[in-house]
Amino acid sequence: MPLKDISDLEKLKKINAALVGRVERSMDQQGNAFSLFQTAISLENRVRTRTEELHTTLRRLEQSNIDLSAAKENAEFANLSKTRFLAAASHDVLQPLNAAHLSVSALAEVQTSDEGRKLVRQVERSLETMEDLLRTLLDISKLDAGVVHPDIGDVNLEALFSSLRSDFQPVAEMKRLSLKFRPVNAVVRSDRTLLRRILQNILSNALGYTRSGGVLVGTRHRGDTIRIDVADTGCGIPEDQREAVFEEFHRGTLPANAGLDGGGLGLGLAIVRRMAGALGHPVTFSSKVGRGTIFHIDVPVGIGAPADAIASATGLERSRGYGLFGTKVLLVENDAEVLEAMTFLLERWQCLVRAATSTGDALDLLGDTDWVPDIIIADQHLDGGDLGTATISDVRDYLGRAVPALIVTADSSEAVAKAARADGIELMRKPLKPAQLRALLAHLLA
């Protein structure tokens, strides 16, 4: 209807209101669309900004991972380098230390005065402390690097306890403490050397932190395992030090007026935890301050006793009284100081010594058909790249007989031990303890 034909004012108002409402709705819709458009643009900018931030963070994370990987490789390389360095350094340091041990032992043989013997003993103790520290640091380094591979076999506990009793009884007597090992007829599956070292360190701590009473070593069967208990009546371990005692260079806090020095370097239990971990033997303890501590080592039950376990241990003890007078010794050693000290010591024991520095030198000494060695003592690493085990084999072939032989070396690798065992050769680690050397020589010649 044309607007001019509308005469009713009310109708006109309604039409006007309808038109205004339509316009307003249209404007609202346009306004909403514009608002949405602005919001979309804002969100897009935000998404772009967050995406860029995320990409930047991912790039940083990727670089951090690369840096961490490189740091890990560097740390592993440094750890391996440290292990190799310590192994080489220990070998080089143990050589003169071995010469010093032998020279001091020979010096002790010629001392006639009490003052002279006292000074010799002081030097021996200092050398033993140095040796213990070097060996312990090398052991920790190897265990941390994972290069220690246990030689698992049957270990006769009675023979092992007998050996430990022999070592620690004088220490206990000097401190006026009792040291008892309960008889045991059991065999366990372990590495004899590592298990002995674990018990040795625990016993040393037990005696070091005990003022009165003593130490008791016993066993208990627990299904497929045997629990070895080392109980002492010492000062005990406080609750807040239960984990700290296994840390390097940690020495227990002694009670006032305990009259104890604790002894040691604080490395004994650190070695225990690492060796026990390598063997898979759980080590735990219970303790009461002022009353004592009991350490527990759980070891799998063995299959059967080694044929020569007890015989070897007792035979070595019996041989200590045997003499070496007139024994012909072929000594093969390329370190001049060690060679001189070893020769002097053997000659003090009334041995007849011929010395060589290589396989060729040793064979040349055998040209005299009137001189046939009763025993061969050789270092493993000789001049010209010769190996002591190979030298012993060549000498035996030349003589046509299995002459008793002993490898004396600072090389603690399992490869040397396996090579010696394969050829029926005894093995001793440098630095030597002269009394042990003499006992072993007597045992081999008995």
mmCIF file of C-alpha atoms in Angstrom, residues 156-446:
data_model
loop_
_atom_site.group_PDB
_atom_site.id
_atom_site.type_symbol
_atom_site.label_atom_id
_atom_site.label_comp_id
_atom_site.label_asym_id
_atom_site.label_seq_id
_atom_site.Cartn_x
_atom_site.Cartn_y
_atom_site.Cartn_z
ATOM 1 C CA ASN A 156 83.420 -73.476 50.876
ATOM 2 C CA LEU A 157 82.534 -71.246 53.809
ATOM 3 C CA GLU A 158 84.565 -73.187 56.372
ATOM 4 C CA ALA A 159 87.725 -72.688 54.312
ATOM 5 C CA LEU A 160 86.871 -69.022 53.813
ATOM 6 C CA PHE A 161 86.204 -68.488 57.528
ATOM 7 C CA SER A 162 89.455 -70.239 58.388
ATOM 8 C CA SER A 163 91.374 -67.817 56.159
ATOM 9 C CA LEU A 164 89.634 -64.787 57.698
ATOM 10 C CA ARG A 165 90.232 -66.089 61.225
ATOM 11 C CA SER A 166 93.947 -66.381 60.463
ATOM 12 C CA ASP A 167 94.055 -62.775 59.216
ATOM 13 C CA PHE A 168 91.996 -61.098 61.950
ATOM 14 C CA GLN A 169 92.804 -63.119 65.081
ATOM 15 C CA PRO A 170 96.022 -61.153 65.762
ATOM 16 C CA VAL A 171 94.096 -57.872 65.399
ATOM 17 C CA ALA A 172 91.441 -59.026 67.860
ATOM 18 C CA GLU A 173 94.041 -60.243 70.352
ATOM 19 C CA MET A 174 95.902 -56.945 70.155
ATOM 20 C CA LYS A 175 92.674 -55.104 71.044
ATOM 21 C CA ARG A 176 91.768 -57.738 73.658
ATOM 22 C CA LEU A 177 88.556 -58.618 71.849
ATOM 23 C CA SER A 178 87.059 -62.021 71.168
ATOM 24 C CA LEU A 179 86.711 -63.178 67.558
ATOM 25 C CA LYS A 180 84.622 -66.294 66.999
ATOM 26 C CA PHE A 181 83.535 -68.114 63.863
ATOM 27 C CA ARG A 182 80.789 -70.664 64.294
ATOM 28 C CA PRO A 183 81.601 -73.965 62.542
ATOM 29 C CA VAL A 184 79.810 -74.271 59.224
ATOM 30 C CA ASN A 185 79.482 -77.114 56.744
ATOM 31 C CA ALA A 186 78.087 -75.186 53.781
ATOM 32 C CA VAL A 187 78.939 -74.170 50.252
ATOM 33 C CA VAL A 188 77.657 -71.014 48.545
ATOM 34 C CA ARG A 189 77.607 -69.730 44.962
ATOM 35 C CA SER A 190 79.739 -66.612 44.737
ATOM 36 C CA ASP A 191 83.053 -65.149 43.658
ATOM 37 C CA ARG A 192 85.454 -66.220 46.387
ATOM 38 C CA THR A 193 87.706 -63.169 46.088
ATOM 39 C CA LEU A 194 84.858 -60.634 46.135
ATOM 40 C CA LEU A 195 82.954 -62.419 48.918
ATOM 41 C CA ARG A 196 86.126 -62.574 51.006
ATOM 42 C CA ARG A 197 86.687 -58.862 50.441
ATOM 43 C CA ILE A 198 83.131 -58.067 51.557
ATOM 44 C CA LEU A 199 83.537 -60.034 54.788
ATOM 45 C CA GLN A 200 87.036 -58.655 55.285
ATOM 46 C CA ASN A 201 85.793 -55.054 55.127
ATOM 47 C CA ILE A 202 82.856 -55.731 57.451
ATOM 48 C CA LEU A 203 85.113 -57.526 59.944
ATOM 49 C CA SER A 204 87.644 -54.702 59.823
ATOM 50 C CA ASN A 205 84.899 -52.178 60.615
ATOM 51 C CA ALA A 206 83.452 -54.362 63.358
ATOM 52 C CA LEU A 207 86.799 -54.672 65.142
ATOM 53 C CA GLY A 208 87.614 -51.000 64.531
ATOM 54 C CA TYR A 209 84.425 -49.742 66.201
ATOM 55 C CA THR A 210 84.314 -52.211 69.087
ATOM 56 C CA ARG A 211 85.861 -51.312 72.423
ATOM 57 C CA SER A 212 84.949 -54.341 74.503
ATOM 58 C CA GLY A 213 83.344 -57.712 73.910
ATOM 59 C CA GLY A 214 84.041 -58.946 70.418
ATOM 60 C CA VAL A 215 82.816 -60.112 67.027
ATOM 61 C CA LEU A 216 80.894 -63.259 66.113
ATOM 62 C CA VAL A 217 80.545 -64.662 62.576
ATOM 63 C CA GLY A 218 77.880 -67.259 61.879
ATOM 64 C CA THR A 219 75.438 -68.519 59.260
ATOM 65 C CA ARG A 220 71.750 -69.357 58.930
ATOM 66 C CA HIS A 221 69.976 -71.322 56.200
ATOM 67 C CA ARG A 222 67.063 -69.436 54.657
ATOM 68 C CA GLY A 223 65.564 -71.602 51.908
ATOM 69 C CA ASP A 224 67.784 -71.370 48.833
ATOM 70 C CA THR A 225 70.111 -68.860 50.469
ATOM 71 C CA ILE A 226 72.566 -68.808 53.328
ATOM 72 C CA ARG A 227 72.687 -65.686 55.463
ATOM 73 C CA ILE A 228 76.140 -64.795 56.786
ATOM 74 C CA ASP A 229 75.919 -62.719 59.971
ATOM 75 C CA VAL A 230 78.751 -60.573 61.353
ATOM 76 C CA ALA A 231 77.743 -59.355 64.817
ATOM 77 C CA ASP A 232 79.748 -56.987 67.003
ATOM 78 C CA THR A 233 79.310 -55.371 70.419
ATOM 79 C CA GLY A 234 80.521 -51.994 69.200
ATOM 80 C CA CYS A 235 79.149 -48.473 69.408
ATOM 81 C CA GLY A 236 76.322 -49.069 66.924
ATOM 82 C CA ILE A 237 75.066 -46.984 64.000
ATOM 83 C CA PRO A 238 72.600 -44.119 64.605
ATOM 84 C CA GLU A 239 69.365 -44.155 62.603
ATOM 85 C CA ASP A 240 70.288 -40.970 60.708
ATOM 86 C CA GLN A 241 73.514 -42.585 59.420
ATOM 87 C CA ARG A 242 72.047 -45.815 58.025
ATOM 88 C CA GLU A 243 72.576 -44.758 54.408
ATOM 89 C CA ALA A 244 75.568 -42.498 54.983
ATOM 90 C CA VAL A 245 77.731 -45.395 56.216
ATOM 91 C CA PHE A 246 77.826 -46.737 52.642
ATOM 92 C CA GLU A 247 79.142 -43.466 51.211
ATOM 93 C CA GLU A 248 82.789 -42.901 50.261
ATOM 94 C CA PHE A 249 85.055 -41.501 52.976
ATOM 95 C CA HIS A 250 82.298 -41.628 55.574
ATOM 96 C CA ARG A 251 83.572 -42.509 59.023
ATOM 97 C CA GLY A 252 81.068 -43.180 61.752
ATOM 98 C CA THR A 253 80.552 -40.697 64.562
ATOM 99 C CA LEU A 254 81.998 -42.204 67.710
ATOM 100 C CA PRO A 255 80.485 -41.534 71.101
ATOM 101 C CA ALA A 256 82.421 -39.335 73.503
ATOM 102 C CA ASN A 257 85.127 -41.135 75.469
ATOM 103 C CA ALA A 258 84.664 -44.241 73.329
ATOM 104 C CA GLY A 259 88.379 -44.878 73.288
ATOM 105 C CA LEU A 260 88.228 -45.783 69.598
ATOM 106 C CA ASP A 261 89.823 -44.348 66.499
ATOM 107 C CA GLY A 262 87.549 -46.102 63.989
ATOM 108 C CA GLY A 263 90.524 -46.625 61.722
ATOM 109 C CA GLY A 264 90.421 -46.907 57.970
ATOM 110 C CA LEU A 265 89.672 -44.402 55.245
ATOM 111 C CA GLY A 266 85.882 -44.585 55.241
ATOM 112 C CA LEU A 267 85.855 -46.673 52.053
ATOM 113 C CA GLY A 268 85.187 -50.134 53.477
ATOM 114 C CA LEU A 269 81.390 -50.153 53.332
ATOM 115 C CA ALA A 270 81.351 -48.230 50.039
ATOM 116 C CA ILE A 271 83.292 -51.145 48.556
ATOM 117 C CA VAL A 272 80.969 -53.632 50.295
ATOM 118 C CA ARG A 273 77.850 -52.144 48.679
ATOM 119 C CA ARG A 274 79.408 -52.060 45.201
ATOM 120 C CA MET A 275 80.809 -55.600 45.369
ATOM 121 C CA ALA A 276 77.594 -56.981 46.828
ATOM 122 C CA GLY A 277 75.703 -55.260 44.017
ATOM 123 C CA ALA A 278 77.992 -56.823 41.404
ATOM 124 C CA LEU A 279 77.403 -60.264 42.971
ATOM 125 C CA GLY A 280 73.679 -59.813 43.565
ATOM 126 C CA HIS A 281 74.126 -60.514 47.307
ATOM 127 C CA PRO A 282 71.800 -58.278 49.378
ATOM 128 C CA VAL A 283 73.582 -56.632 52.318
ATOM 129 C CA THR A 284 71.528 -55.303 55.240
ATOM 130 C CA PHE A 285 72.154 -54.541 58.888
ATOM 131 C CA SER A 286 70.431 -53.962 62.178
ATOM 132 C CA SER A 287 71.976 -51.817 64.882
ATOM 133 C CA LYS A 288 71.421 -50.312 68.315
ATOM 134 C CA VAL A 289 73.524 -47.395 69.476
ATOM 135 C CA GLY A 290 75.728 -48.456 72.369
ATOM 136 C CA ARG A 291 74.950 -52.155 71.939
ATOM 137 C CA GLY A 292 76.329 -53.194 68.564
ATOM 138 C CA THR A 293 75.585 -54.006 64.928
ATOM 139 C CA ILE A 294 74.791 -57.126 62.916
ATOM 140 C CA PHE A 295 75.518 -57.150 59.184
ATOM 141 C CA HIS A 296 73.697 -59.713 57.031
ATOM 142 C CA ILE A 297 74.873 -61.001 53.628
ATOM 143 C CA ASP A 298 72.473 -63.286 51.728
ATOM 144 C CA VAL A 299 74.289 -65.698 49.392
ATOM 145 C CA PRO A 300 72.783 -68.472 47.204
ATOM 146 C CA VAL A 301 73.369 -72.052 48.326
ATOM 147 C CA GLY A 302 76.110 -73.805 46.327
ATOM 148 C CA ILE A 303 76.059 -77.175 44.591
ATOM 149 C CA GLY A 304 78.975 -78.896 46.291
ATOM 150 C CA ALA A 305 82.374 -78.265 47.879
ATOM 151 C CA PRO A 306 85.332 -77.777 45.513
ATOM 152 C CA ALA A 307 87.630 -80.744 45.760
ATOM 153 C CA ASP A 308 90.641 -78.748 46.905
ATOM 154 C CA ALA A 309 88.914 -75.984 48.888
ATOM 155 C CA ILE A 310 89.762 -77.146 52.403
ATOM 156 C CA ALA A 311 92.897 -79.041 51.432
ATOM 157 C CA SER A 312 94.352 -75.943 49.802
ATOM 158 C CA ALA A 313 93.620 -73.727 52.797
ATOM 159 C CA THR A 314 94.980 -76.150 55.379
ATOM 160 C CA GLY A 315 97.903 -77.175 53.182
ATOM 161 C CA LEU A 316 99.032 -73.577 52.930
ATOM 162 C CA GLU A 317 98.952 -73.196 56.687
ATOM 163 C CA ARG A 318 100.960 -76.401 57.188
ATOM 164 C CA SER A 319 103.556 -75.250 54.700
ATOM 165 C CA ARG A 320 104.507 -72.141 56.656
ATOM 166 C CA GLY A 321 107.094 -74.091 58.612
ATOM 167 C CA TYR A 322 108.768 -75.587 55.565
ATOM 168 C CA GLY A 323 112.218 -74.252 54.591
ATOM 169 C CA LEU A 324 113.456 -73.013 51.212
ATOM 170 C CA PHE A 325 117.160 -73.803 51.756
ATOM 171 C CA GLY A 326 118.877 -74.594 48.454
ATOM 172 C CA THR A 327 115.773 -74.013 46.294
ATOM 173 C CA LYS A 328 116.697 -73.090 42.710
ATOM 174 C CA VAL A 329 114.548 -70.168 41.574
ATOM 175 C CA LEU A 330 114.305 -68.860 38.019
ATOM 176 C CA LEU A 331 113.202 -65.225 38.493
ATOM 177 C CA VAL A 332 111.873 -63.380 35.422
ATOM 178 C CA GLU A 333 111.259 -59.672 36.126
ATOM 179 C CA ASN A 334 111.924 -56.592 33.987
ATOM 180 C CA ASP A 335 111.651 -53.904 36.675
ATOM 181 C CA ALA A 336 115.198 -53.343 37.963
ATOM 182 C CA GLU A 337 114.177 -52.286 41.485
ATOM 183 C CA VAL A 338 111.757 -55.185 41.919
ATOM 184 C CA LEU A 339 114.302 -57.624 40.483
ATOM 185 C CA GLU A 340 116.995 -56.461 42.904
ATOM 186 C CA ALA A 341 114.685 -56.512 45.927
ATOM 187 C CA MET A 342 113.196 -59.912 45.081
ATOM 188 C CA THR A 343 116.628 -61.444 44.466
ATOM 189 C CA PHE A 344 117.932 -60.115 47.773
ATOM 190 C CA LEU A 345 114.889 -61.441 49.650
ATOM 191 C CA LEU A 346 115.047 -64.908 48.060
ATOM 192 C CA GLU A 347 118.756 -65.140 48.778
ATOM 193 C CA ARG A 348 118.056 -64.230 52.418
ATOM 194 C CA TRP A 349 115.809 -67.305 52.417
ATOM 195 C CA GLN A 350 118.803 -69.359 51.219
ATOM 196 C CA CYS A 351 117.455 -69.757 47.672
ATOM 197 C CA LEU A 352 119.725 -70.014 44.627
ATOM 198 C CA VAL A 353 118.466 -67.359 42.198
ATOM 199 C CA ARG A 354 119.020 -66.819 38.486
ATOM 200 C CA ALA A 355 117.371 -63.701 37.071
ATOM 201 C CA ALA A 356 116.115 -62.794 33.600
ATOM 202 C CA THR A 357 114.090 -59.938 32.093
ATOM 203 C CA SER A 358 112.521 -61.673 29.058
ATOM 204 C CA THR A 359 111.694 -65.080 27.600
ATOM 205 C CA GLY A 360 114.929 -65.161 25.603
ATOM 206 C CA ASP A 361 117.036 -64.354 28.671
ATOM 207 C CA ALA A 362 115.284 -67.067 30.670
ATOM 208 C CA LEU A 363 115.905 -69.722 28.023
ATOM 209 C CA ASP A 364 119.553 -68.664 27.742
ATOM 210 C CA LEU A 365 119.985 -69.283 31.484
ATOM 211 C CA LEU A 366 118.883 -72.891 30.977
ATOM 212 C CA GLY A 367 121.821 -73.662 28.730
ATOM 213 C CA ASP A 368 123.660 -74.938 31.793
ATOM 214 C CA THR A 369 122.329 -78.503 32.033
ATOM 215 C CA ASP A 370 123.521 -78.754 35.636
ATOM 216 C CA TRP A 371 121.127 -76.015 36.723
ATOM 217 C CA VAL A 372 117.415 -76.867 36.548
ATOM 218 C CA PRO A 373 115.007 -74.587 38.442
ATOM 219 C CA ASP A 374 112.816 -76.000 41.204
ATOM 220 C CA ILE A 375 110.345 -73.156 40.710
ATOM 221 C CA ILE A 376 109.722 -70.238 38.334
ATOM 222 C CA ILE A 377 108.636 -66.787 39.493
ATOM 223 C CA ALA A 378 107.694 -64.397 36.685
ATOM 224 C CA ASP A 379 106.105 -61.007 36.208
ATOM 225 C CA GLN A 380 103.317 -61.010 33.606
ATOM 226 C CA HIS A 381 104.481 -58.029 31.532
ATOM 227 C CA LEU A 382 108.133 -58.371 30.505
ATOM 228 C CA ASP A 383 110.596 -56.731 28.120
ATOM 229 C CA GLY A 384 109.859 -56.931 24.412
ATOM 230 C CA GLY A 385 106.137 -57.479 25.000
ATOM 231 C CA ASP A 386 106.743 -60.952 26.458
ATOM 232 C CA LEU A 387 104.140 -62.365 28.842
ATOM 233 C CA GLY A 388 105.103 -64.256 31.972
ATOM 234 C CA THR A 389 102.562 -67.028 31.341
ATOM 235 C CA ALA A 390 104.041 -67.620 27.879
ATOM 236 C CA THR A 391 107.585 -67.528 29.306
ATOM 237 C CA ILE A 392 106.702 -70.185 31.879
ATOM 238 C CA SER A 393 105.153 -72.345 29.156
ATOM 239 C CA ASP A 394 108.299 -72.017 26.987
ATOM 240 C CA VAL A 395 110.579 -72.886 29.908
ATOM 241 C CA ARG A 396 108.471 -75.920 30.775
ATOM 242 C CA ASP A 397 108.570 -77.067 27.131
ATOM 243 C CA TYR A 398 112.341 -76.586 27.051
ATOM 244 C CA LEU A 399 112.841 -78.599 30.232
ATOM 245 C CA GLY A 400 110.215 -81.194 29.352
ATOM 246 C CA ARG A 401 108.611 -81.009 32.774
ATOM 247 C CA ALA A 402 105.866 -79.050 34.549
ATOM 248 C CA VAL A 403 108.021 -76.963 36.861
ATOM 249 C CA PRO A 404 105.968 -75.315 39.663
ATOM 250 C CA ALA A 405 105.413 -71.702 38.713
ATOM 251 C CA LEU A 406 104.099 -68.450 40.087
ATOM 252 C CA ILE A 407 103.002 -65.261 38.301
ATOM 253 C CA VAL A 408 103.560 -62.103 40.359
ATOM 254 C CA THR A 409 101.890 -59.087 38.784
ATOM 255 C CA ALA A 410 100.187 -55.767 39.437
ATOM 256 C CA ASP A 411 97.799 -56.509 36.550
ATOM 257 C CA SER A 412 94.460 -57.267 38.222
ATOM 258 C CA SER A 413 92.566 -58.154 35.024
ATOM 259 C CA GLU A 414 90.577 -61.369 34.796
ATOM 260 C CA ALA A 415 92.388 -62.250 31.546
ATOM 261 C CA VAL A 416 95.651 -62.766 33.440
ATOM 262 C CA ALA A 417 93.931 -64.864 36.109
ATOM 263 C CA LYS A 418 92.300 -67.084 33.455
ATOM 264 C CA ALA A 419 95.581 -67.519 31.575
ATOM 265 C CA ALA A 420 97.343 -68.549 34.793
ATOM 266 C CA ARG A 421 94.593 -71.005 35.777
ATOM 267 C CA ALA A 422 94.598 -72.557 32.298
ATOM 268 C CA ASP A 423 98.309 -73.415 32.605
ATOM 269 C CA GLY A 424 98.231 -74.483 36.252
ATOM 270 C CA ILE A 425 100.188 -71.417 37.398
ATOM 271 C CA GLU A 426 99.698 -69.813 40.805
ATOM 272 C CA LEU A 427 98.972 -66.085 40.876
ATOM 273 C CA MET A 428 99.893 -63.378 43.388
ATOM 274 C CA ARG A 429 99.153 -59.669 43.103
ATOM 275 C CA LYS A 430 101.716 -56.961 43.693
ATOM 276 C CA PRO A 431 102.616 -55.542 46.129
ATOM 277 C CA LEU A 432 103.618 -58.848 47.683
ATOM 278 C CA LYS A 433 103.518 -59.667 51.341
ATOM 279 C CA PRO A 434 106.781 -61.578 51.849
ATOM 280 C CA ALA A 435 105.326 -63.934 54.467
ATOM 281 C CA GLN A 436 102.580 -64.999 52.059
ATOM 282 C CA LEU A 437 105.103 -65.416 49.249
ATOM 283 C CA ARG A 438 107.305 -67.622 51.398
ATOM 284 C CA ALA A 439 104.352 -69.738 52.506
ATOM 285 C CA LEU A 440 103.164 -70.220 48.934
ATOM 286 C CA LEU A 441 106.620 -71.120 47.666
ATOM 287 C CA ALA A 442 106.962 -73.698 50.424
ATOM 288 C CA HIS A 443 103.525 -75.057 49.581
ATOM 289 C CA LEU A 444 104.369 -75.399 45.865
ATOM 290 C CA LEU A 445 107.627 -77.179 46.677
ATOM 291 C CA ALA A 446 106.191 -79.474 49.375
#
